[in-house]
Structures are given as C-alpha cells and as structure tokens.
PDB file of C-alpha atoms in Angstrom:
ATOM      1  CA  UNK A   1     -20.147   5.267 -50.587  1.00  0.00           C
ATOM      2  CA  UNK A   2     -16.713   4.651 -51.743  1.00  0.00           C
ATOM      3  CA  UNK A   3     -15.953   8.914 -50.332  1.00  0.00           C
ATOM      4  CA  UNK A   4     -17.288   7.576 -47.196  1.00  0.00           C
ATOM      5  CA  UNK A   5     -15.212   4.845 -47.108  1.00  0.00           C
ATOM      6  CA  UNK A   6     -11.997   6.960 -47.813  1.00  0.00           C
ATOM      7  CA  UNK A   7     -12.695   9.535 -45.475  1.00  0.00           C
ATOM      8  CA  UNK A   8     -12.989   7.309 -42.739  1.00  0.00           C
ATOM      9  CA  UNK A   9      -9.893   5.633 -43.411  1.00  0.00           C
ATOM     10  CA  UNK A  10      -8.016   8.839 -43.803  1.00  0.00           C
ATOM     11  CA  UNK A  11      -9.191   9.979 -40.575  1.00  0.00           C
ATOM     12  CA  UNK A  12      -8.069   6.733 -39.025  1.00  0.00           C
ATOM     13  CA  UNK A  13      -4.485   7.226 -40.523  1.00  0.00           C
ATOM     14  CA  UNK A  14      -4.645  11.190 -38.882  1.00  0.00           C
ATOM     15  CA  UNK A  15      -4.797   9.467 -35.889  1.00  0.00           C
ATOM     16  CA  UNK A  16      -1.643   7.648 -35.498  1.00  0.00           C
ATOM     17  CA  UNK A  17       0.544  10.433 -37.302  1.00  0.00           C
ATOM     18  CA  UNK A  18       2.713  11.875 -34.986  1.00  0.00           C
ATOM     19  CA  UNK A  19       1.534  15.214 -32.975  1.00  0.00           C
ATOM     20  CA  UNK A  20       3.083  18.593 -34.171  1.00  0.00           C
ATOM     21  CA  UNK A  21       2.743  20.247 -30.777  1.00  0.00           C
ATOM     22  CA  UNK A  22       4.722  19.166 -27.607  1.00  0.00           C
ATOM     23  CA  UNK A  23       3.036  17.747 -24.570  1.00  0.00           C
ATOM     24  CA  UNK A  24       3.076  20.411 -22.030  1.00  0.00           C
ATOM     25  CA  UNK A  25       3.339  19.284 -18.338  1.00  0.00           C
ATOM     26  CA  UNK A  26       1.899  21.542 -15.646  1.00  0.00           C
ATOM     27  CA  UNK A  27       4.579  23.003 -13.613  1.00  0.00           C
ATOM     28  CA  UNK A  28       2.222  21.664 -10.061  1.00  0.00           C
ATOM     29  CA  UNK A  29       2.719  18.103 -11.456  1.00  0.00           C
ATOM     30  CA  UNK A  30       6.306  18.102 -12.651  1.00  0.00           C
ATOM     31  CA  UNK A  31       7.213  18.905  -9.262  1.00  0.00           C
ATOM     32  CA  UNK A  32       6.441  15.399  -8.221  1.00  0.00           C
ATOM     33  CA  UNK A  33       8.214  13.461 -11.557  1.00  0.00           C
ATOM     34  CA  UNK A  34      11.082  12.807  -9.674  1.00  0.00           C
ATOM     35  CA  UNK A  35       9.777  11.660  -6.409  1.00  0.00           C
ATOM     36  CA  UNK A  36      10.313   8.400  -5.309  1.00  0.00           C
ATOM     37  CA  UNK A  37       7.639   5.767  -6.283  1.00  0.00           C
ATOM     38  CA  UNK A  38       6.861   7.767  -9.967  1.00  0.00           C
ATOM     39  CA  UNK A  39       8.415   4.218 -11.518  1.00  0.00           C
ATOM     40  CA  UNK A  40       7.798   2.824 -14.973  1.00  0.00           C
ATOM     41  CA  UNK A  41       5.460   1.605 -16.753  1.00  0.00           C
ATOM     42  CA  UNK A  42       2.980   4.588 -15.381  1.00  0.00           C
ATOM     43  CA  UNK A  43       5.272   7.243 -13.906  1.00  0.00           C
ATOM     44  CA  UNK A  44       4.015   9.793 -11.636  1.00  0.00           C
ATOM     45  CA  UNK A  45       0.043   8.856 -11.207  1.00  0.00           C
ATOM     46  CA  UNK A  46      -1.976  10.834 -10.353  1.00  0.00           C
ATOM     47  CA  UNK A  47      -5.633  10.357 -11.757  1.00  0.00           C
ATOM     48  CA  UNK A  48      -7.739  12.203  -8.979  1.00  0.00           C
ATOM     49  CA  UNK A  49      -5.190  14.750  -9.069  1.00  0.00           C
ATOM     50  CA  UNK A  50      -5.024  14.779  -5.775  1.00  0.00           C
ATOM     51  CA  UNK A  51      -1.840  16.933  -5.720  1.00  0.00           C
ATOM     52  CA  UNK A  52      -2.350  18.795  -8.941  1.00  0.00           C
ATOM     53  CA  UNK A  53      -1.900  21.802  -6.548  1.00  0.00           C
ATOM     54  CA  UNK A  54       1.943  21.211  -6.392  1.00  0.00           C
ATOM     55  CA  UNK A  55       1.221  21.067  -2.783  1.00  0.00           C
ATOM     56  CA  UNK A  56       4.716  19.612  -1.092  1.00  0.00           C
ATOM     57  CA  UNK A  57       2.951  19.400   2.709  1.00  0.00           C
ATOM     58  CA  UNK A  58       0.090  17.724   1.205  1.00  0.00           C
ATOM     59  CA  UNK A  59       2.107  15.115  -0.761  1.00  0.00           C
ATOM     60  CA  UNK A  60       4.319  14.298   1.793  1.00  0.00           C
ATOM     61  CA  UNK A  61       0.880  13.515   3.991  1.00  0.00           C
ATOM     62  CA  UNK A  62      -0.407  10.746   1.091  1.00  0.00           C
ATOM     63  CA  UNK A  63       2.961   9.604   0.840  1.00  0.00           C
ATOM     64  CA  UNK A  64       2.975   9.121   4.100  1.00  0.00           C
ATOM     65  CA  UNK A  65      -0.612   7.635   4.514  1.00  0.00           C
ATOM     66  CA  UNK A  66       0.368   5.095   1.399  1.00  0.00           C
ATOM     67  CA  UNK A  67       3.688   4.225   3.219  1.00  0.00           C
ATOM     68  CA  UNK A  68       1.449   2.786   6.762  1.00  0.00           C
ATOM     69  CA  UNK A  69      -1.439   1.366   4.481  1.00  0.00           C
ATOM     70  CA  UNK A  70       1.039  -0.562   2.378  1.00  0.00           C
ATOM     71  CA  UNK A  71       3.135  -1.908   5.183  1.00  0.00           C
ATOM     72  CA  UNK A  72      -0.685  -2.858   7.550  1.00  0.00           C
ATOM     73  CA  UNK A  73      -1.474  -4.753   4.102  1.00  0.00           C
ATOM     74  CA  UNK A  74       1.700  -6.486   3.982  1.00  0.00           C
ATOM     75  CA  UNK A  75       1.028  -8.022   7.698  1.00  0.00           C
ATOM     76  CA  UNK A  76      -2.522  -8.515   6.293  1.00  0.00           C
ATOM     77  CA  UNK A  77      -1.380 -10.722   4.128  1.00  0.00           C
ATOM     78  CA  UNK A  78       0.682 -12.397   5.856  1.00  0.00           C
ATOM     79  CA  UNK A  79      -1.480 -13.187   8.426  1.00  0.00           C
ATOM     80  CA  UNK A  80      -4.426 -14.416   5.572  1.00  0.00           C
ATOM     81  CA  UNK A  81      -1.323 -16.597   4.496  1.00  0.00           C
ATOM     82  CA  UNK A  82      -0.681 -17.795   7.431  1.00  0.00           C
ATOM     83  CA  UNK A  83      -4.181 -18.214   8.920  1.00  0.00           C
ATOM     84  CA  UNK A  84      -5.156 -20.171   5.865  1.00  0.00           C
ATOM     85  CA  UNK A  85      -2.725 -22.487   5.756  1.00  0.00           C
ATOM     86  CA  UNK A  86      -3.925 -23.942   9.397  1.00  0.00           C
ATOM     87  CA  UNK A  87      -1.103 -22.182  11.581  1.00  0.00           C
ATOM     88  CA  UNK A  88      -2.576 -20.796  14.871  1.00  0.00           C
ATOM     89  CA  UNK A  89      -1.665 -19.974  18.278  1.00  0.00           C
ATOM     90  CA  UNK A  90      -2.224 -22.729  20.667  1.00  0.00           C
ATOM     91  CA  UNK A  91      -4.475 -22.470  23.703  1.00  0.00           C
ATOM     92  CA  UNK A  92      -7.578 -19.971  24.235  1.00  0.00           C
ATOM     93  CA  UNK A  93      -8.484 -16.758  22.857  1.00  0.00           C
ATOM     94  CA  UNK A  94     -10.818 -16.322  25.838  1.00  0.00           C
ATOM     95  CA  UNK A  95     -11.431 -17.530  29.384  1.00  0.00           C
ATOM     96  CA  UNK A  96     -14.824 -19.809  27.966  1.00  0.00           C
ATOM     97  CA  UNK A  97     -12.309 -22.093  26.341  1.00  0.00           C
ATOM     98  CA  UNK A  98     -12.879 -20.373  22.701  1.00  0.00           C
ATOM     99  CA  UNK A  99      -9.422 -22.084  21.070  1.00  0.00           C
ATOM    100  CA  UNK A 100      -7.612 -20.411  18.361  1.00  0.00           C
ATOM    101  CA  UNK A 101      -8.281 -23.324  16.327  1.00  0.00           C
ATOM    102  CA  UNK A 102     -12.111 -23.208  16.639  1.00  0.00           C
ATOM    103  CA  UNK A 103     -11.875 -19.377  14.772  1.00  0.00           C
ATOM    104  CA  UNK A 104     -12.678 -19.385  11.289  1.00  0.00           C
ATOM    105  CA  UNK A 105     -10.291 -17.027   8.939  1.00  0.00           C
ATOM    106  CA  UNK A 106     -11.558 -13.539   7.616  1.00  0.00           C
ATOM    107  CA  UNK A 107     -14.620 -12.196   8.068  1.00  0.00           C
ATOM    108  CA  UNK A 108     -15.544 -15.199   9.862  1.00  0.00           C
ATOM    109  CA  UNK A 109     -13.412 -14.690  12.768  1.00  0.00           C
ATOM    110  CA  UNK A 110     -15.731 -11.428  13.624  1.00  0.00           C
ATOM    111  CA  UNK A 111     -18.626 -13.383  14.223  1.00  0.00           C
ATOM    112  CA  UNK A 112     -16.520 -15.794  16.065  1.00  0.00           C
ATOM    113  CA  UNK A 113     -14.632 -13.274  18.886  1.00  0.00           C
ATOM    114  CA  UNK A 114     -16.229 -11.489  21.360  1.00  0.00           C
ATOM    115  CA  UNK A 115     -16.983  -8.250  21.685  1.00  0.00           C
ATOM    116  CA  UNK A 116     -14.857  -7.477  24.173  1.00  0.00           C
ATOM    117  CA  UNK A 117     -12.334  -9.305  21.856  1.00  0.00           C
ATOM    118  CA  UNK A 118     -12.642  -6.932  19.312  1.00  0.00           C
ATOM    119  CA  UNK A 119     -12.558  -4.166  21.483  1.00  0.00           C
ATOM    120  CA  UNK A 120      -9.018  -5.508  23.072  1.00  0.00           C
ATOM    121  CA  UNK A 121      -7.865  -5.776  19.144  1.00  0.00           C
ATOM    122  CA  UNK A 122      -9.136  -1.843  18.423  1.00  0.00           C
ATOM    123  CA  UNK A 123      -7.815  -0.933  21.456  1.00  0.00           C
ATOM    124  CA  UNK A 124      -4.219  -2.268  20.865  1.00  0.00           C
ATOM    125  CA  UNK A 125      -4.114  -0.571  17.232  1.00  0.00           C
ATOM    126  CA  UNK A 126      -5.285   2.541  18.690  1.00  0.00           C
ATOM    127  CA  UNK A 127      -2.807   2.533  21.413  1.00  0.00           C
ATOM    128  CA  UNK A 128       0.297   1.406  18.196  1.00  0.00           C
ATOM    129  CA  UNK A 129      -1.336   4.819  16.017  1.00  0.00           C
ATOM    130  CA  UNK A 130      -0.837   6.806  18.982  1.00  0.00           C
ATOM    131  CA  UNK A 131       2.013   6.035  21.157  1.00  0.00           C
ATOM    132  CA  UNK A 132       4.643   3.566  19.325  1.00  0.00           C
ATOM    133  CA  UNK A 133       4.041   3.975  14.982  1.00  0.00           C
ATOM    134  CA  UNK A 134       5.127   7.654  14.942  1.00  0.00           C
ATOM    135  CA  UNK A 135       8.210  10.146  13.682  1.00  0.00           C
ATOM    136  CA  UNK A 136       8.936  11.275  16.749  1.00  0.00           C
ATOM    137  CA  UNK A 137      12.443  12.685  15.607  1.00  0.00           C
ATOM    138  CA  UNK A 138      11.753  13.721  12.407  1.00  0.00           C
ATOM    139  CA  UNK A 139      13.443  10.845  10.368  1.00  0.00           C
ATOM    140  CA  UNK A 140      15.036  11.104   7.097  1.00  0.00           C
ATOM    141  CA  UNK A 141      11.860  10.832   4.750  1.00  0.00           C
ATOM    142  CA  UNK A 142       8.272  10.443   5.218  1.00  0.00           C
ATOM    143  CA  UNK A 143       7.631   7.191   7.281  1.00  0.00           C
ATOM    144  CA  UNK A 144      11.083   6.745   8.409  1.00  0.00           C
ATOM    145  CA  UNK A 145       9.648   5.386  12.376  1.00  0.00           C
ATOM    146  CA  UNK A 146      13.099   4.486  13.450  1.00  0.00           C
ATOM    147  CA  UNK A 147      13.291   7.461  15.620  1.00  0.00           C
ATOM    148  CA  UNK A 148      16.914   6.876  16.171  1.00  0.00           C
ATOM    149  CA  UNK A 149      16.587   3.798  18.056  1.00  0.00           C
ATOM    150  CA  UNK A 150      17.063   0.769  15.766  1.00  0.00           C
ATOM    151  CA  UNK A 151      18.542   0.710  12.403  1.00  0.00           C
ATOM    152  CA  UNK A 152      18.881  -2.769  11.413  1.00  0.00           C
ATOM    153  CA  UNK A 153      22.152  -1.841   9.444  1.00  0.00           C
ATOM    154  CA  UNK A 154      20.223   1.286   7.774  1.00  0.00           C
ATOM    155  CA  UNK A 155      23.281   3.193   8.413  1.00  0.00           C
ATOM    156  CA  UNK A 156      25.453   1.293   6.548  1.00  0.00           C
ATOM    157  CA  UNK A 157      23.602   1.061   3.262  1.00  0.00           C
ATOM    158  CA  UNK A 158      25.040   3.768   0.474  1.00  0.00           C
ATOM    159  CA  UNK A 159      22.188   6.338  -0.584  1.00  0.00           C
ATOM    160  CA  UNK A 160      21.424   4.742  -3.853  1.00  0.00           C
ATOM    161  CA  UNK A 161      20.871   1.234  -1.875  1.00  0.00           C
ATOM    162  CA  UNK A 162      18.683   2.977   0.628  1.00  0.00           C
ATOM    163  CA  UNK A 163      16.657   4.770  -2.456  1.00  0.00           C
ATOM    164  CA  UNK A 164      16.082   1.192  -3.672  1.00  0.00           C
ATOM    165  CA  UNK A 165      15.078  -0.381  -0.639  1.00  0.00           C
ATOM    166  CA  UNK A 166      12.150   2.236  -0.073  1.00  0.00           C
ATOM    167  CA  UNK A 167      11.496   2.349  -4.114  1.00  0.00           C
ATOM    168  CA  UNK A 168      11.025  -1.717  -2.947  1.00  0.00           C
ATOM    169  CA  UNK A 169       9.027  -1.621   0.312  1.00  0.00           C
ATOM    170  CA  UNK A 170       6.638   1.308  -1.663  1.00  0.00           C
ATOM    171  CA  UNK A 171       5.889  -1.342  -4.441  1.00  0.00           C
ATOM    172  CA  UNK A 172       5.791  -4.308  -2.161  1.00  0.00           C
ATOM    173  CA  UNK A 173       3.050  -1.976   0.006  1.00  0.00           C
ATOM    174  CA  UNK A 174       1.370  -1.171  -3.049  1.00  0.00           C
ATOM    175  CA  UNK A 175       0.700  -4.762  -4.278  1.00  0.00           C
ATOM    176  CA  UNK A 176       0.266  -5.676  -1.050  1.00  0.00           C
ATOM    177  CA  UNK A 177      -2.700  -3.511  -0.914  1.00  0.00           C
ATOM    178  CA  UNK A 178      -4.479  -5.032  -3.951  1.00  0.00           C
ATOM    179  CA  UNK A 179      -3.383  -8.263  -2.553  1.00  0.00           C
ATOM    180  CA  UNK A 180      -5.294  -8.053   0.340  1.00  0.00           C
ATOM    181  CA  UNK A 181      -8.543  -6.227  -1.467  1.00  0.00           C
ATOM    182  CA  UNK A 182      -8.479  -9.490  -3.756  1.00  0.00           C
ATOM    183  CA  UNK A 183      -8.804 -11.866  -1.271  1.00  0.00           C
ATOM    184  CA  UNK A 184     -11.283 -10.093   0.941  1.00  0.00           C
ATOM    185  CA  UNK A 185     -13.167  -9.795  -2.302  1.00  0.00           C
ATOM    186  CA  UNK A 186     -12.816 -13.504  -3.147  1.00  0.00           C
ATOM    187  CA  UNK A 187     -13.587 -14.316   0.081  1.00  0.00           C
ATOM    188  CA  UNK A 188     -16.989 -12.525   0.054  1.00  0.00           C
ATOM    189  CA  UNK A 189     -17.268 -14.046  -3.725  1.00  0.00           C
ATOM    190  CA  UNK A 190     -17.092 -17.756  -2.066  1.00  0.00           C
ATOM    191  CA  UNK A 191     -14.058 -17.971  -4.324  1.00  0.00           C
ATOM    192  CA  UNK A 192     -10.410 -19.154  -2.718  1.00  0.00           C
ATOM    193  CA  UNK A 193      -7.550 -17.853  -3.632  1.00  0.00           C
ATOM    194  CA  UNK A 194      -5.489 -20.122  -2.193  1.00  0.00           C
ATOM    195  CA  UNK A 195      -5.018 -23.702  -4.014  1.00  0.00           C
ATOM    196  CA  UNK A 196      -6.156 -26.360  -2.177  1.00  0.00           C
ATOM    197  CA  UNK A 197      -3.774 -28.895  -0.569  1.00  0.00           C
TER     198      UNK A 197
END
C-alpha cells in the first residue's frame, strides 16, 4: 500500500517538473502570432484550427467576417440597451396605428411586426451588405469601409495609435458578440439582464 502511495505521489511531482524538450510551433500557425488581435492572456487562438493551413487569403476572410459581426453586435447591443430602457421612436411603425411603444423588445418584437415589416428590415440589410458596407477601394486593412470618403481624423492618428484603435474596436466587437449571445440567451431563459429600475 504504502509503494502505491509513493508512486502516485512521485508521478504527481513528474508532472509539474519542468519539460526537457522545447515547444515547437508549426510554421502555418506562427505566421499569424503577430497579427493584430493575437492579445494576452490567450494569444493567437485558434482551437478549430481554422487557419492551421497558414492560409493568408483565408485569414484575412475570418478577420474580416469577425470585424462586421463584432461591429452588427455592438449596434445590437446598443439597441437591446436602448430598447430596454423604454426609449422608442415616436409615432407608428405601420399605417394600422401599430406604435413603437406597443412593440415588445427581442424576440417579442417578431411576433409583434408584420410581415411585410420584416421584409422592409431584411430588405434594408440586404441592400447595406450589398451596395454601401463594402471595400470598394481596397482600404488599408481588412474592414477598413472608408473607401476614401470620410476619415473622421483617421489620417491624423500616428501608426501605433491607429494599431490600438483597431486592437480596441476588435475586442470591443468581440465582447460585444458574447454580449449580445447572453442576453438573447437570458432572454429565452426568462432571466433579465438588466437591473430593474
């Protein structure tokens, strides 16, 4: 019994000495260390290894992709905020006298608009994807949509403030995301989020 005992905690001692052999990182996946977003605490993540191929083209096309999901969560979320805390549009949503105030917030509001509603609302996004929410110039960096039209003083930012300002907006997309995923969830839960006044 008492061999037993020692064995096992030798083997738990093996476990926490330090390795002998180096780490080696797969040339595919080191490419992407440096890009922006690979931030502490996880670094460059990557579980599905989605881009374990090294693929450039098909990195820039996620990056791109996470970029417009992050910044459609961040108006999600604003509009939840906003919605929830009683601020609406005054008058009609439709020409039966539907008011913006009678329309409950979330899912609820589906049930609540039209179809034709929706459609207007699909439509609209559609017509955003297609004609206005693209790189038609070829900006700077994936998802740059300025297309040398507005720059908001851009421009005038040095290139290590401009690093930081998309390192911030790819964060702020990213907990945006989750943000938004929480309260749907909570919402179908019967749960608020949001503290009651």
């Amino acid at each position: 019994m008492k061999s037993v005992i020692f064995a096992s905690l030798l083997a738990s001692a093996v476990a926490f000495a330090p390795s002998k052999s180096a780490t080696v990182k797969s040339s595919s996946l080191a490419a992407f260390e440096d890009e922006l977003g690979a931030q502490p605490p996880l670094g460059f993540f990557d579980p599905l290894g989605l881009v374990a191929d090294g693929d450039q083209e098909k990195f820039d096309r996620l990056r791109y992709v996470e970029i417009k999901h992050g910044r459609i969560s961040m108006l999600a979320v604003v509009g939840y905020l906003t919605a929830e805390a009683g601020i609406r549009l005054p008058g009609d949503i439709d020409y039966s006298g539907t008011s913006f105030e009678s329309v409950p917030n979330g899912f609820g509001a589906l049930t609540t608009i039209s179809g034709a509603g929706i459609a207007q609302i699909v439509a609209f996004v559609g017509f955003l994807e297609l004609a206005v929410m693209k790189d038609i110039t070829g900006g700077e960096f994936v998802g740059d949509f300025r297309n040398d039209f507005i720059d908001y003083g851009w421009d005038s930012l040095d290139a290590e403030a401009q690093l930081s300002k998309r390192a911030i907006e790819l964060n702020q997309g990213r907990a945006a995301m989750m943000g938004i995923l929480a309260l749907m969830v909570h919402e179908k839960l019967g749960v608020s989020l949001i503290p009651s006044v």
